[in-house]
Short mmCIF file of C-alpha atoms in Angstrom, two decimals:
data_model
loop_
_atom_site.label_atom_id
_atom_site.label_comp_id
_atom_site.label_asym_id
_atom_site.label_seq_id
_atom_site.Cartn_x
_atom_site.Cartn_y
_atom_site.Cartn_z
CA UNK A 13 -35.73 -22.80 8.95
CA UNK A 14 -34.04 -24.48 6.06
CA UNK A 15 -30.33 -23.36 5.68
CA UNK A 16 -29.82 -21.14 2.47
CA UNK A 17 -28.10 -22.52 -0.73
CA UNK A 18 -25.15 -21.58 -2.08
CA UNK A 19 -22.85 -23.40 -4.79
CA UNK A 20 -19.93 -25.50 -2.94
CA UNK A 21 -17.09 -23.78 -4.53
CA UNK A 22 -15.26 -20.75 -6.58
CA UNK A 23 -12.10 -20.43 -7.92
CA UNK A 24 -10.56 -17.57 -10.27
CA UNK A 25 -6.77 -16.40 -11.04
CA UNK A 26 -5.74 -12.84 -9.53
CA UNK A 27 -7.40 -9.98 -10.77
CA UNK A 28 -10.41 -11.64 -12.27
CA UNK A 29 -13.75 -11.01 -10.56
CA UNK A 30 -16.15 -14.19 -9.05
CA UNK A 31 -19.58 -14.08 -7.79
CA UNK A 32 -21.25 -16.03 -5.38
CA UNK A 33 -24.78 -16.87 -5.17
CA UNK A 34 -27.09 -17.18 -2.45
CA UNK A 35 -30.76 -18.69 -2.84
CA UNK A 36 -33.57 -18.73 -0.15
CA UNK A 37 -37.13 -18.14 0.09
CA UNK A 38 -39.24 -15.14 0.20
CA UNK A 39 -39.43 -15.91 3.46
CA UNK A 40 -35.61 -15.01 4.28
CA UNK A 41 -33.49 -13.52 1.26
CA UNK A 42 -36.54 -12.45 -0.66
CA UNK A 43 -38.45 -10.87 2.03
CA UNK A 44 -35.89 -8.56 3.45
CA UNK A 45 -33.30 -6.72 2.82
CA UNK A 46 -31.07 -7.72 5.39
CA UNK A 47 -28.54 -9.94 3.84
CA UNK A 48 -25.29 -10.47 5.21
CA UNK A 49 -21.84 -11.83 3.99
CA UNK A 50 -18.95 -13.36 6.29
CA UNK A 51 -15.49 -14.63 5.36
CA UNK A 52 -13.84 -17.24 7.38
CA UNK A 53 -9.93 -18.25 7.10
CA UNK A 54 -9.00 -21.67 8.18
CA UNK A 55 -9.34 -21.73 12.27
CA UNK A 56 -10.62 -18.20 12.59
CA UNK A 57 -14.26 -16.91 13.25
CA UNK A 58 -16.13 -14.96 10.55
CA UNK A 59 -15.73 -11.14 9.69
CA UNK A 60 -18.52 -9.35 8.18
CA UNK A 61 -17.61 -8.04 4.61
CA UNK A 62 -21.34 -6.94 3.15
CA UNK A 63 -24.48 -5.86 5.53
CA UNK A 64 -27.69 -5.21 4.23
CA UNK A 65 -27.41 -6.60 1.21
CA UNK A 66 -24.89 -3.95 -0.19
CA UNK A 67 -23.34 -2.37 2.72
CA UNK A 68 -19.77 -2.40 3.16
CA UNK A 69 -18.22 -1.92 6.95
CA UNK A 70 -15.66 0.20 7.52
CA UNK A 71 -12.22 -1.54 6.65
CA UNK A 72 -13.36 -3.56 4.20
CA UNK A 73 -12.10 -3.19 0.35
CA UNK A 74 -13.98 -2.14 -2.02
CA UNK A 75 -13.49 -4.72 -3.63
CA UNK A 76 -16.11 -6.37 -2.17
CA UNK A 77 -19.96 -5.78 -3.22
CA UNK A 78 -23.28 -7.18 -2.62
CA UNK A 79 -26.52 -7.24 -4.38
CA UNK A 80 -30.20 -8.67 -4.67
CA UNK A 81 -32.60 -10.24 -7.14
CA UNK A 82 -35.66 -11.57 -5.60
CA UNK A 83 -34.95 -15.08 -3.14
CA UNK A 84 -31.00 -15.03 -4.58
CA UNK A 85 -28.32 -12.98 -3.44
CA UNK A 86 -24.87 -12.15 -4.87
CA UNK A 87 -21.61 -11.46 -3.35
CA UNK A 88 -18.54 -10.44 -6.23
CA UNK A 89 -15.23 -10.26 -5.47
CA UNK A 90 -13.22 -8.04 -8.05
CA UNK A 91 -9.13 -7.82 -8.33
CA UNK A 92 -9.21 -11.26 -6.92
CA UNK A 93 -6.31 -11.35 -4.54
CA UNK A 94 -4.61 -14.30 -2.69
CA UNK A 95 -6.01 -13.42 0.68
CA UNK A 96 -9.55 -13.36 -0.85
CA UNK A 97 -9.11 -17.62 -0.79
CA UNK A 98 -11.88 -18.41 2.31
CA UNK A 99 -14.79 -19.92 2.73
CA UNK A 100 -17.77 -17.45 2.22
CA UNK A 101 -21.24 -17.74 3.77
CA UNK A 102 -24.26 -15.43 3.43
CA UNK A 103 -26.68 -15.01 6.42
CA UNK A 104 -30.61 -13.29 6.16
CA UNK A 105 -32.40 -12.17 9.18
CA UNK A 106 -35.60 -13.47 9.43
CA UNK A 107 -38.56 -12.99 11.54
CA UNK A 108 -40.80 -15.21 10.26
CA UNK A 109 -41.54 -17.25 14.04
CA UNK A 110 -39.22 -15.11 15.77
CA UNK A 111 -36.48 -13.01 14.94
CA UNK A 112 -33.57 -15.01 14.01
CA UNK A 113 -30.73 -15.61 11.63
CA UNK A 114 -30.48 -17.97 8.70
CA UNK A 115 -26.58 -18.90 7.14
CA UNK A 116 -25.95 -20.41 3.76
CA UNK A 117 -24.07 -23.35 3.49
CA UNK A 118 -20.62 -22.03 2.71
CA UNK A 119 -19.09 -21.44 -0.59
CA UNK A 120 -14.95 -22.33 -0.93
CA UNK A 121 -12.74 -19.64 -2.97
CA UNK A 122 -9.83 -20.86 -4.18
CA UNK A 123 -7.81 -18.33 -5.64
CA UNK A 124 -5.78 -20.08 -8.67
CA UNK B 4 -14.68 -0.78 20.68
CA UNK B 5 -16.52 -4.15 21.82
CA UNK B 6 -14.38 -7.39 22.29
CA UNK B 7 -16.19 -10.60 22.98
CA UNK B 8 -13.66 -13.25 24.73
CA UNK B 9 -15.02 -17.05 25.08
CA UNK B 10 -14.29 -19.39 27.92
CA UNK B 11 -11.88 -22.66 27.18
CA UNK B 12 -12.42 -25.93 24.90
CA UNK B 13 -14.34 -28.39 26.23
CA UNK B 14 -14.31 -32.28 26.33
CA UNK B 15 -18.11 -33.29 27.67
CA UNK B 16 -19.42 -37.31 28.06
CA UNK B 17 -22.94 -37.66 26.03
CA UNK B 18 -25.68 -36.93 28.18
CA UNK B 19 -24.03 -33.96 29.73
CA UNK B 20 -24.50 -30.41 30.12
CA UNK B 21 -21.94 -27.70 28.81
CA UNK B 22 -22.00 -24.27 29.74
CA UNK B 23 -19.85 -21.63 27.59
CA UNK B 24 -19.31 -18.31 28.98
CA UNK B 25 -18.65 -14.50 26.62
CA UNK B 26 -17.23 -11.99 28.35
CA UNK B 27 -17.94 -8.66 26.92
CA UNK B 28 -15.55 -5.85 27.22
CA UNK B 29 -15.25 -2.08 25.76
CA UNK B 30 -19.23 -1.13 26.28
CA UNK B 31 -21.65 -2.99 29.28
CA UNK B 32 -23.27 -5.86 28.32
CA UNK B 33 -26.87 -3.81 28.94
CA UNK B 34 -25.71 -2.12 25.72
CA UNK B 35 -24.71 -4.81 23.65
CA UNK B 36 -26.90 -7.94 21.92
CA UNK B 37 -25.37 -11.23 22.15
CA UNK B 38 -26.44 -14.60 20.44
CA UNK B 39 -25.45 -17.52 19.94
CA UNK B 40 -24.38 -19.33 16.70
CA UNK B 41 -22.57 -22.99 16.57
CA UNK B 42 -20.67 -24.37 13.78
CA UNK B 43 -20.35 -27.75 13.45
CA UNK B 44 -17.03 -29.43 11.52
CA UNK B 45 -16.65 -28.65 8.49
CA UNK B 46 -20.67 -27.08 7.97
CA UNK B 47 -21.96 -23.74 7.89
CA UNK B 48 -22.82 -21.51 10.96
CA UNK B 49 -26.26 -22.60 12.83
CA UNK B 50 -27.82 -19.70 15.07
CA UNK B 51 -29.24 -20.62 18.33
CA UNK B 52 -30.93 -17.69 19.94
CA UNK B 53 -30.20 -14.53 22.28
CA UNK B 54 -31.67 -11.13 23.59
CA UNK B 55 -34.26 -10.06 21.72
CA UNK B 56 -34.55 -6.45 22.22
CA UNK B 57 -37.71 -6.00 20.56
CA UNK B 58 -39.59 -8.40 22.72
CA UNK B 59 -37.05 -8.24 25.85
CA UNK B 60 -36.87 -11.57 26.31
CA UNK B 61 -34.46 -14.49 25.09
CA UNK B 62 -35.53 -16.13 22.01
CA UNK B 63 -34.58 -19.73 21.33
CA UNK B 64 -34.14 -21.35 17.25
CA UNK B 65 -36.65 -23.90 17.89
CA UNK B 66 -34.05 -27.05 17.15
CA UNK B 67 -33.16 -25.88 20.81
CA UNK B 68 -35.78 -24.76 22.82
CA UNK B 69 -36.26 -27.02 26.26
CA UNK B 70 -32.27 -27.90 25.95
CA UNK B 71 -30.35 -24.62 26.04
CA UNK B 72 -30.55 -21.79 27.97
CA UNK B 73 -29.14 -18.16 27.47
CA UNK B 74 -28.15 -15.53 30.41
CA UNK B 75 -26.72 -12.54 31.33
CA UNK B 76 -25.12 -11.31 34.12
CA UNK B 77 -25.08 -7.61 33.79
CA UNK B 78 -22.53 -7.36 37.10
CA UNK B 79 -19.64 -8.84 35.35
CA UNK B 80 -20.91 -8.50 32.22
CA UNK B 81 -20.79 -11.66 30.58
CA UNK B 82 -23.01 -13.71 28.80
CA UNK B 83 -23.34 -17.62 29.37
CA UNK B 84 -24.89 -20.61 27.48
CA UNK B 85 -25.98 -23.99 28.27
CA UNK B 86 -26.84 -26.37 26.62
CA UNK B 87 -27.83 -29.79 28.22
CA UNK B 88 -28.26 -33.59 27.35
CA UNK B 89 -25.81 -33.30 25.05
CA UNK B 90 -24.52 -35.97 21.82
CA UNK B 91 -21.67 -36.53 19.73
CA UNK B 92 -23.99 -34.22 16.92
CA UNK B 93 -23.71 -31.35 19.53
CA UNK B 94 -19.86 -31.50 18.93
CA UNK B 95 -18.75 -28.23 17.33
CA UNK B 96 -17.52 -24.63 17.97
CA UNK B 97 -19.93 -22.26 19.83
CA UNK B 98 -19.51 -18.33 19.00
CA UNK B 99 -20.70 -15.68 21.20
CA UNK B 100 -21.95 -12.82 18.29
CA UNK B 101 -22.73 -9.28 18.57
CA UNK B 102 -26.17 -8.85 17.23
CA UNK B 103 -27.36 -5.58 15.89
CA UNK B 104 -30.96 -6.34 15.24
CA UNK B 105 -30.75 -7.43 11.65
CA UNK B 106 -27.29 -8.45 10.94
CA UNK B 107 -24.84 -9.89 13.35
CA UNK B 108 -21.44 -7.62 13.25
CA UNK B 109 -18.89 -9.33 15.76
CA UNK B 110 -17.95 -12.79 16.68
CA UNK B 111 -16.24 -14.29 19.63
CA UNK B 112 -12.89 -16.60 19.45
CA UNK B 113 -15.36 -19.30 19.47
CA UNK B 114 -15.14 -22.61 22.19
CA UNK B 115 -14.56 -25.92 20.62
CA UNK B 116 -16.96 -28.50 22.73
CA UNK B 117 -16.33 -31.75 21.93
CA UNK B 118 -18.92 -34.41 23.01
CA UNK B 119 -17.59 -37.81 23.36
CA UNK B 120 -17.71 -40.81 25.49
#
């Protein structure tokens, strides 16, 4: 299972709104709707921000949102804020062979 | 609430085994899902397999299968990993996750195993 793609970086000033892509196959992103979207701070482990594809968990701003078009998903982060700066990765469950996880390779946010 | 708390770093010679423990507090391990993801410096997450509660078994990313293996011991409830013959491209952080079925919602501290002779 080939790791999904996503563009290496993101930057935007405070209050302006970015969007992150994530492109797989119909085989992960495009055949379910079970996307997934982590943030990770320097040293820390990832927090989930966005399940199934637009889910939010409880505690997380609204800020936050998710959505889907075909193989690519698409995580936007509006009011950009200074603790928004992480990296970002997107995950699809798969169960193609076996049920399993796929992550993207990481997208940087720098917050300007 | 569910807390997942990893065992300590560790420093392992190439050819090795490593074995990384999760100890799961706040609900029994019987009623929680754990995998296993790794995250190499400075790259994305990799998952590795856990409990598939569809098929009740454990379920292995094929990159690993024959070299790692996955348990449980419901009595103390943790969860343990290891993963065997390892090389310097084994060195990263290993998470204990909580999986529920499609999307995985908790992570451990993480354990930093570093492989090197």
């Amino acid at each position: 299972q080939s790791a999904l793609t996503q563009s290496a970086s993101v930057s935007g000033s405070p209050g302006q709104s970015i969007t992150i892509s994530c492109t797989g196959t119909s085989s992960d992103v495009g055949g379910y709707n079970f996307v997934s979207w982590y943030q990770q701070h320097p040293g820390k482990a990832p927090t989930l921000v966005i399940f199934d594809v637009t889910q939010r968990p409880s505690g997380v701003s609204d800020r936050f949102s998710g959505s889907k078009s075909g193989n690519t998903a698409s995580l936007t982060i509006s009011g950009l804020q200074t603790e928004d700066e992480a990296v970002y990765y997107c995950c699809s469950y798969t169960s193609t062979s076996s049920s399993s996880y796929v992550f993207g390779t990481g997208t940087r946010v720098t917050v300007l | 609430q569910v807390h997942l708390v990893q065992s300590g770093a560790e420093v392992k010679k190439p050819g090795a085994p490593v074995k990384v423990s999760c100890k799961v507090s706040g609900d029994p391990l019987t009623e929680v899902t754990i995998h296993w993801v790794r995250q190499a410096p400075g790259k994305g997450p990799e998952w590795m397999g856990g409990f598939d509660p569809v098929e009740g078994e454990m379920i292995y990313a094929q990159k690993f299968k024959g070299r790692v293996t996955m348990t449980e011991d419901t009595t103390t409830d943790t969860a343990y990993m290891e993963l065997r013959s390892l090389t310097s491209q084994d060195t990263a952080i290993y998470y204990c996750v909580r999986s529920r079925l499609t999307v995985i919602v908790m992570w451990g501290q993480g354990t930093l195993v570093t492989v090197s002779s």
